[in-house]
Amino acid sequence: MLRTKNPNKSVERISAPSGVGAYASVVLICVFSYGICSVGWGLLRPRYLATVLGKDGSLELQPKDNVEFIGYFWFLVISSCLAAAIAIWGFKKYRPQRNAFFLSWIGLWCAIGALVFHYIGDVVTFTAYKIPTAGEDLVPGTEINYVPRLIPGISGYVLPAAVATTIFWFQVFISIDDEPAAGLDDSVEKSEVDIREDSLSDVGSEYLNNDGKDDR
């Protein structure tokens, strides 16, 4: 006996598990926001004006503020501010995902975002200002822009993650959950309606009883 498929049978749709979109959004937001901001950091990054002393790459730096410290300072400030903004956004946007795993996920990708921020920022700086590398021929006496390579270390990448997780965790305790309040308001309204219905039914029954007595 041959079995034929019912053409009217509904086609089952395969949907992604709940929460996958939230985790994917965190990845996209972290990579995109850190990547965009790194371009601005790379263009505005402080630099030295140096004079080439010899073909061996020796440079004479003109007196200026500590460029290394200023660049590192703004790297930490911008990456930490982005991490805080992403943590607040993730907490407000995805209420069902307010758990330890989602918190750790945001922290992880903020650390990866800081790594992206550092790498793209270096590329933009060295490309935009045409900073020569060690392999290029340096003509003695010429003046060039020079930016020391930033080495944030593990602490530089961990700080944004720590900021994101701390902000997310702190919001759990200071946030006011609207859902229980809404449920409480609904229960109060229902109780008021029930009281009104009971009072109306009591008035109606009393009226009928009095009406019956008058007929007698």
PDB file of C-alpha atoms in Angstrom:
ATOM      1  CA  MET A   1       0.000   0.000   0.000  1.00  0.00           C
ATOM      2  CA  LEU A   2       1.417   3.341  -1.046  1.00  0.00           C
ATOM      3  CA  ARG A   3       1.299   6.280   1.295  1.00  0.00           C
ATOM      4  CA  THR A   4       0.902   9.719  -0.155  1.00  0.00           C
ATOM      5  CA  LYS A   5       1.797  12.903   1.628  1.00  0.00           C
ATOM      6  CA  ASN A   6      -0.999  15.262   2.444  1.00  0.00           C
ATOM      7  CA  PRO A   7      -0.403  18.437   0.397  1.00  0.00           C
ATOM      8  CA  ASN A   8      -2.450  20.457   2.879  1.00  0.00           C
ATOM      9  CA  LYS A   9      -0.194  19.519   5.769  1.00  0.00           C
ATOM     10  CA  SER A  10       1.461  22.572   7.286  1.00  0.00           C
ATOM     11  CA  VAL A  11       5.192  22.883   6.867  1.00  0.00           C
ATOM     12  CA  GLU A  12       7.128  22.955  10.116  1.00  0.00           C
ATOM     13  CA  ARG A  13       9.380  25.932  10.507  1.00  0.00           C
ATOM     14  CA  ILE A  14      12.738  25.591  12.137  1.00  0.00           C
ATOM     15  CA  SER A  15      13.300  28.470  14.506  1.00  0.00           C
ATOM     16  CA  ALA A  16      16.412  29.351  16.433  1.00  0.00           C
ATOM     17  CA  PRO A  17      16.375  28.679  20.176  1.00  0.00           C
ATOM     18  CA  SER A  18      15.298  31.579  22.319  1.00  0.00           C
ATOM     19  CA  GLY A  19      18.164  33.808  23.349  1.00  0.00           C
ATOM     20  CA  VAL A  20      20.392  33.128  20.343  1.00  0.00           C
ATOM     21  CA  GLY A  21      19.513  36.501  18.856  1.00  0.00           C
ATOM     22  CA  ALA A  22      20.523  38.255  22.068  1.00  0.00           C
ATOM     23  CA  TYR A  23      23.962  36.630  22.113  1.00  0.00           C
ATOM     24  CA  ALA A  24      24.494  37.297  18.410  1.00  0.00           C
ATOM     25  CA  SER A  25      23.504  40.939  18.878  1.00  0.00           C
ATOM     26  CA  VAL A  26      26.128  41.349  21.594  1.00  0.00           C
ATOM     27  CA  VAL A  27      28.805  40.039  19.218  1.00  0.00           C
ATOM     28  CA  LEU A  28      27.766  42.413  16.425  1.00  0.00           C
ATOM     29  CA  ILE A  29      27.415  45.438  18.685  1.00  0.00           C
ATOM     30  CA  CYS A  30      30.804  44.868  20.336  1.00  0.00           C
ATOM     31  CA  VAL A  31      32.724  44.345  17.108  1.00  0.00           C
ATOM     32  CA  PHE A  32      30.972  47.204  15.289  1.00  0.00           C
ATOM     33  CA  SER A  33      31.153  49.802  18.086  1.00  0.00           C
ATOM     34  CA  TYR A  34      34.757  49.069  19.027  1.00  0.00           C
ATOM     35  CA  GLY A  35      35.776  48.983  15.376  1.00  0.00           C
ATOM     36  CA  ILE A  36      34.157  52.337  14.562  1.00  0.00           C
ATOM     37  CA  CYS A  37      35.529  54.100  17.650  1.00  0.00           C
ATOM     38  CA  SER A  38      39.014  52.721  17.041  1.00  0.00           C
ATOM     39  CA  VAL A  39      39.170  54.680  13.777  1.00  0.00           C
ATOM     40  CA  GLY A  40      38.608  57.937  15.642  1.00  0.00           C
ATOM     41  CA  TRP A  41      41.133  56.972  18.301  1.00  0.00           C
ATOM     42  CA  GLY A  42      43.697  56.114  15.648  1.00  0.00           C
ATOM     43  CA  LEU A  43      43.266  59.459  13.875  1.00  0.00           C
ATOM     44  CA  LEU A  44      43.332  61.577  17.046  1.00  0.00           C
ATOM     45  CA  ARG A  45      46.042  59.619  18.801  1.00  0.00           C
ATOM     46  CA  PRO A  46      48.898  61.849  20.063  1.00  0.00           C
ATOM     47  CA  ARG A  47      52.270  61.459  18.380  1.00  0.00           C
ATOM     48  CA  TYR A  48      55.820  62.728  18.481  1.00  0.00           C
ATOM     49  CA  LEU A  49      57.556  64.823  15.859  1.00  0.00           C
ATOM     50  CA  ALA A  50      60.928  63.124  15.481  1.00  0.00           C
ATOM     51  CA  THR A  51      64.120  63.854  13.575  1.00  0.00           C
ATOM     52  CA  VAL A  52      65.936  60.964  11.926  1.00  0.00           C
ATOM     53  CA  LEU A  53      69.546  60.807  13.133  1.00  0.00           C
ATOM     54  CA  GLY A  54      70.825  57.835  11.187  1.00  0.00           C
ATOM     55  CA  LYS A  55      69.915  55.074   8.782  1.00  0.00           C
ATOM     56  CA  ASP A  56      69.892  52.645  11.671  1.00  0.00           C
ATOM     57  CA  GLY A  57      66.544  54.108  12.726  1.00  0.00           C
ATOM     58  CA  SER A  58      67.719  56.254  15.627  1.00  0.00           C
ATOM     59  CA  LEU A  59      65.390  59.187  16.286  1.00  0.00           C
ATOM     60  CA  GLU A  60      65.531  62.411  18.231  1.00  0.00           C
ATOM     61  CA  LEU A  61      62.152  63.136  19.774  1.00  0.00           C
ATOM     62  CA  GLN A  62      61.117  66.724  20.235  1.00  0.00           C
ATOM     63  CA  PRO A  63      60.085  67.609  23.787  1.00  0.00           C
ATOM     64  CA  LYS A  64      56.424  66.871  24.321  1.00  0.00           C
ATOM     65  CA  ASP A  65      54.026  65.380  26.839  1.00  0.00           C
ATOM     66  CA  ASN A  66      54.195  61.672  27.490  1.00  0.00           C
ATOM     67  CA  VAL A  67      52.558  60.374  24.319  1.00  0.00           C
ATOM     68  CA  GLU A  68      52.607  56.760  25.477  1.00  0.00           C
ATOM     69  CA  PHE A  69      50.692  57.549  28.661  1.00  0.00           C
ATOM     70  CA  ILE A  70      48.128  59.782  26.920  1.00  0.00           C
ATOM     71  CA  GLY A  71      47.439  57.171  24.235  1.00  0.00           C
ATOM     72  CA  TYR A  72      47.108  54.405  26.818  1.00  0.00           C
ATOM     73  CA  PHE A  73      44.864  56.575  29.007  1.00  0.00           C
ATOM     74  CA  TRP A  74      42.412  57.308  26.205  1.00  0.00           C
ATOM     75  CA  PHE A  75      42.480  53.681  25.128  1.00  0.00           C
ATOM     76  CA  LEU A  76      41.285  52.657  28.595  1.00  0.00           C
ATOM     77  CA  VAL A  77      38.723  55.459  28.840  1.00  0.00           C
ATOM     78  CA  ILE A  78      37.092  54.844  25.452  1.00  0.00           C
ATOM     79  CA  SER A  79      37.093  51.042  25.706  1.00  0.00           C
ATOM     80  CA  SER A  80      35.663  51.158  29.249  1.00  0.00           C
ATOM     81  CA  CYS A  81      32.939  53.657  28.301  1.00  0.00           C
ATOM     82  CA  LEU A  82      31.923  51.446  25.383  1.00  0.00           C
ATOM     83  CA  ALA A  83      31.818  48.436  27.702  1.00  0.00           C
ATOM     84  CA  ALA A  84      29.571  50.283  30.154  1.00  0.00           C
ATOM     85  CA  ALA A  85      27.225  51.389  27.363  1.00  0.00           C
ATOM     86  CA  ILE A  86      27.010  47.851  25.956  1.00  0.00           C
ATOM     87  CA  ALA A  87      26.282  46.413  29.410  1.00  0.00           C
ATOM     88  CA  ILE A  88      23.460  48.907  29.982  1.00  0.00           C
ATOM     89  CA  TRP A  89      22.077  48.269  26.500  1.00  0.00           C
ATOM     90  CA  GLY A  90      22.163  44.490  26.922  1.00  0.00           C
ATOM     91  CA  PHE A  91      20.497  44.660  30.319  1.00  0.00           C
ATOM     92  CA  LYS A  92      17.692  46.939  29.138  1.00  0.00           C
ATOM     93  CA  LYS A  93      17.190  45.246  25.768  1.00  0.00           C
ATOM     94  CA  TYR A  94      17.052  41.587  26.774  1.00  0.00           C
ATOM     95  CA  ARG A  95      15.167  41.091  30.021  1.00  0.00           C
ATOM     96  CA  PRO A  96      14.881  37.273  29.741  1.00  0.00           C
ATOM     97  CA  GLN A  97      18.677  36.978  29.453  1.00  0.00           C
ATOM     98  CA  ARG A  98      19.513  38.554  32.797  1.00  0.00           C
ATOM     99  CA  ASN A  99      21.646  35.694  34.022  1.00  0.00           C
ATOM    100  CA  ALA A 100      25.257  34.878  34.826  1.00  0.00           C
ATOM    101  CA  PHE A 101      25.981  33.348  31.419  1.00  0.00           C
ATOM    102  CA  PHE A 102      24.774  36.416  29.522  1.00  0.00           C
ATOM    103  CA  LEU A 103      26.791  38.615  31.887  1.00  0.00           C
ATOM    104  CA  SER A 104      29.919  36.557  31.161  1.00  0.00           C
ATOM    105  CA  TRP A 105      29.183  36.671  27.434  1.00  0.00           C
ATOM    106  CA  ILE A 106      29.063  40.474  27.442  1.00  0.00           C
ATOM    107  CA  GLY A 107      32.291  40.632  29.436  1.00  0.00           C
ATOM    108  CA  LEU A 108      34.047  38.246  27.054  1.00  0.00           C
ATOM    109  CA  TRP A 109      33.097  40.188  23.945  1.00  0.00           C
ATOM    110  CA  CYS A 110      33.976  43.525  25.512  1.00  0.00           C
ATOM    111  CA  ALA A 111      37.481  42.122  26.070  1.00  0.00           C
ATOM    112  CA  ILE A 112      37.577  40.945  22.444  1.00  0.00           C
ATOM    113  CA  GLY A 113      36.245  44.349  21.395  1.00  0.00           C
ATOM    114  CA  ALA A 114      39.135  46.038  23.212  1.00  0.00           C
ATOM    115  CA  LEU A 115      41.526  43.812  21.271  1.00  0.00           C
ATOM    116  CA  VAL A 116      39.824  44.838  18.003  1.00  0.00           C
ATOM    117  CA  PHE A 117      39.964  48.471  19.118  1.00  0.00           C
ATOM    118  CA  HIS A 118      43.714  48.250  19.738  1.00  0.00           C
ATOM    119  CA  TYR A 119      44.545  46.464  16.488  1.00  0.00           C
ATOM    120  CA  ILE A 120      42.457  48.656  14.161  1.00  0.00           C
ATOM    121  CA  GLY A 121      43.574  51.814  15.961  1.00  0.00           C
ATOM    122  CA  ASP A 122      47.227  50.938  15.376  1.00  0.00           C
ATOM    123  CA  VAL A 123      46.585  50.225  11.697  1.00  0.00           C
ATOM    124  CA  VAL A 124      44.737  53.533  11.234  1.00  0.00           C
ATOM    125  CA  THR A 125      47.444  55.525  13.026  1.00  0.00           C
ATOM    126  CA  PHE A 126      50.361  54.077  11.091  1.00  0.00           C
ATOM    127  CA  THR A 127      48.489  54.319   7.783  1.00  0.00           C
ATOM    128  CA  ALA A 128      47.019  57.812   8.124  1.00  0.00           C
ATOM    129  CA  TYR A 129      50.203  59.502   9.310  1.00  0.00           C
ATOM    130  CA  LYS A 130      52.541  57.414   7.142  1.00  0.00           C
ATOM    131  CA  ILE A 131      54.725  56.463  10.051  1.00  0.00           C
ATOM    132  CA  PRO A 132      57.741  54.581   8.695  1.00  0.00           C
ATOM    133  CA  THR A 133      58.523  51.112   9.886  1.00  0.00           C
ATOM    134  CA  ALA A 134      61.895  49.608  10.699  1.00  0.00           C
ATOM    135  CA  GLY A 135      62.210  48.088   7.220  1.00  0.00           C
ATOM    136  CA  GLU A 136      61.930  51.398   5.375  1.00  0.00           C
ATOM    137  CA  ASP A 137      64.851  53.610   4.385  1.00  0.00           C
ATOM    138  CA  LEU A 138      65.156  56.569   6.735  1.00  0.00           C
ATOM    139  CA  VAL A 139      66.932  59.664   5.446  1.00  0.00           C
ATOM    140  CA  PRO A 140      68.954  61.377   8.177  1.00  0.00           C
ATOM    141  CA  GLY A 141      67.783  64.897   8.969  1.00  0.00           C
ATOM    142  CA  THR A 142      64.168  64.427   7.913  1.00  0.00           C
ATOM    143  CA  GLU A 143      61.305  64.962  10.329  1.00  0.00           C
ATOM    144  CA  ILE A 144      58.685  62.270  10.685  1.00  0.00           C
ATOM    145  CA  ASN A 145      55.653  61.507  12.814  1.00  0.00           C
ATOM    146  CA  TYR A 146      56.362  58.850  15.375  1.00  0.00           C
ATOM    147  CA  VAL A 147      53.895  56.996  17.561  1.00  0.00           C
ATOM    148  CA  PRO A 148      55.200  54.308  19.912  1.00  0.00           C
ATOM    149  CA  ARG A 149      53.301  51.071  19.599  1.00  0.00           C
ATOM    150  CA  LEU A 150      50.786  50.669  22.371  1.00  0.00           C
ATOM    151  CA  ILE A 151      51.083  47.518  24.466  1.00  0.00           C
ATOM    152  CA  PRO A 152      47.998  47.434  26.729  1.00  0.00           C
ATOM    153  CA  GLY A 153      48.856  44.091  28.257  1.00  0.00           C
ATOM    154  CA  ILE A 154      46.308  41.742  29.773  1.00  0.00           C
ATOM    155  CA  SER A 155      45.051  44.427  32.155  1.00  0.00           C
ATOM    156  CA  GLY A 156      44.166  46.712  29.243  1.00  0.00           C
ATOM    157  CA  TYR A 157      41.896  44.054  27.747  1.00  0.00           C
ATOM    158  CA  VAL A 158      40.481  42.838  31.062  1.00  0.00           C
ATOM    159  CA  LEU A 159      39.444  46.288  32.300  1.00  0.00           C
ATOM    160  CA  PRO A 160      36.588  46.766  29.763  1.00  0.00           C
ATOM    161  CA  ALA A 161      35.330  43.269  30.566  1.00  0.00           C
ATOM    162  CA  ALA A 162      35.421  44.049  34.286  1.00  0.00           C
ATOM    163  CA  VAL A 163      33.568  47.320  33.730  1.00  0.00           C
ATOM    164  CA  ALA A 164      30.870  45.615  31.638  1.00  0.00           C
ATOM    165  CA  THR A 165      30.261  42.783  34.104  1.00  0.00           C
ATOM    166  CA  THR A 166      30.249  45.154  37.078  1.00  0.00           C
ATOM    167  CA  ILE A 167      27.742  47.512  35.447  1.00  0.00           C
ATOM    168  CA  PHE A 168      25.516  44.603  34.404  1.00  0.00           C
ATOM    169  CA  TRP A 169      25.671  43.009  37.864  1.00  0.00           C
ATOM    170  CA  PHE A 170      25.002  46.335  39.584  1.00  0.00           C
ATOM    171  CA  GLN A 171      21.902  46.943  37.466  1.00  0.00           C
ATOM    172  CA  VAL A 172      20.374  43.721  38.747  1.00  0.00           C
ATOM    173  CA  PHE A 173      20.182  45.219  42.218  1.00  0.00           C
ATOM    174  CA  ILE A 174      19.157  48.773  41.357  1.00  0.00           C
ATOM    175  CA  SER A 175      16.646  48.021  38.596  1.00  0.00           C
ATOM    176  CA  ILE A 176      12.944  48.253  39.344  1.00  0.00           C
ATOM    177  CA  ASP A 177      11.100  45.339  37.842  1.00  0.00           C
ATOM    178  CA  ASP A 178       7.904  46.615  36.256  1.00  0.00           C
ATOM    179  CA  GLU A 179       6.317  43.219  35.694  1.00  0.00           C
ATOM    180  CA  PRO A 180       5.482  42.403  39.336  1.00  0.00           C
ATOM    181  CA  ALA A 181       4.119  45.911  39.796  1.00  0.00           C
ATOM    182  CA  ALA A 182       1.938  45.523  36.718  1.00  0.00           C
ATOM    183  CA  GLY A 183       0.698  42.176  37.985  1.00  0.00           C
ATOM    184  CA  LEU A 184      -0.084  43.737  41.355  1.00  0.00           C
ATOM    185  CA  ASP A 185      -2.048  46.528  39.688  1.00  0.00           C
ATOM    186  CA  ASP A 186      -4.030  43.984  37.674  1.00  0.00           C
ATOM    187  CA  SER A 187      -4.862  42.001  40.795  1.00  0.00           C
ATOM    188  CA  VAL A 188      -5.991  45.170  42.581  1.00  0.00           C
ATOM    189  CA  GLU A 189      -8.208  46.119  39.644  1.00  0.00           C
ATOM    190  CA  LYS A 190      -9.690  42.624  39.538  1.00  0.00           C
ATOM    191  CA  SER A 191     -10.397  42.686  43.260  1.00  0.00           C
ATOM    192  CA  GLU A 192     -12.114  46.072  42.918  1.00  0.00           C
ATOM    193  CA  VAL A 193     -14.279  44.725  40.093  1.00  0.00           C
ATOM    194  CA  ASP A 194     -15.166  41.662  42.158  1.00  0.00           C
ATOM    195  CA  ILE A 195     -16.141  43.863  45.108  1.00  0.00           C
ATOM    196  CA  ARG A 196     -18.349  45.981  42.868  1.00  0.00           C
ATOM    197  CA  GLU A 197     -20.023  42.913  41.383  1.00  0.00           C
ATOM    198  CA  ASP A 198     -20.619  41.477  44.845  1.00  0.00           C
ATOM    199  CA  SER A 199     -22.101  44.746  46.077  1.00  0.00           C
ATOM    200  CA  LEU A 200     -24.374  44.961  43.030  1.00  0.00           C
ATOM    201  CA  SER A 201     -25.526  41.397  43.500  1.00  0.00           C
ATOM    202  CA  ASP A 202     -26.251  42.077  47.174  1.00  0.00           C
ATOM    203  CA  VAL A 203     -28.251  45.186  46.286  1.00  0.00           C
ATOM    204  CA  GLY A 204     -30.156  43.254  43.654  1.00  0.00           C
ATOM    205  CA  SER A 205     -30.999  40.423  46.034  1.00  0.00           C
ATOM    206  CA  GLU A 206     -32.170  42.866  48.701  1.00  0.00           C
ATOM    207  CA  TYR A 207     -34.344  44.631  46.136  1.00  0.00           C
ATOM    208  CA  LEU A 208     -35.931  41.363  45.059  1.00  0.00           C
ATOM    209  CA  ASN A 209     -36.575  40.353  48.655  1.00  0.00           C
ATOM    210  CA  ASN A 210     -38.184  43.692  49.457  1.00  0.00           C
ATOM    211  CA  ASP A 211     -40.220  43.513  46.268  1.00  0.00           C
ATOM    212  CA  GLY A 212     -41.488  40.105  47.238  1.00  0.00           C
ATOM    213  CA  LYS A 213     -42.522  41.316  50.667  1.00  0.00           C
ATOM    214  CA  ASP A 214     -44.426  44.256  49.169  1.00  0.00           C
ATOM    215  CA  ASP A 215     -46.367  41.918  46.887  1.00  0.00           C
ATOM    216  CA  ARG A 216     -47.508  39.984  49.884  1.00  0.00           C
TER     217      ARG A 216
END
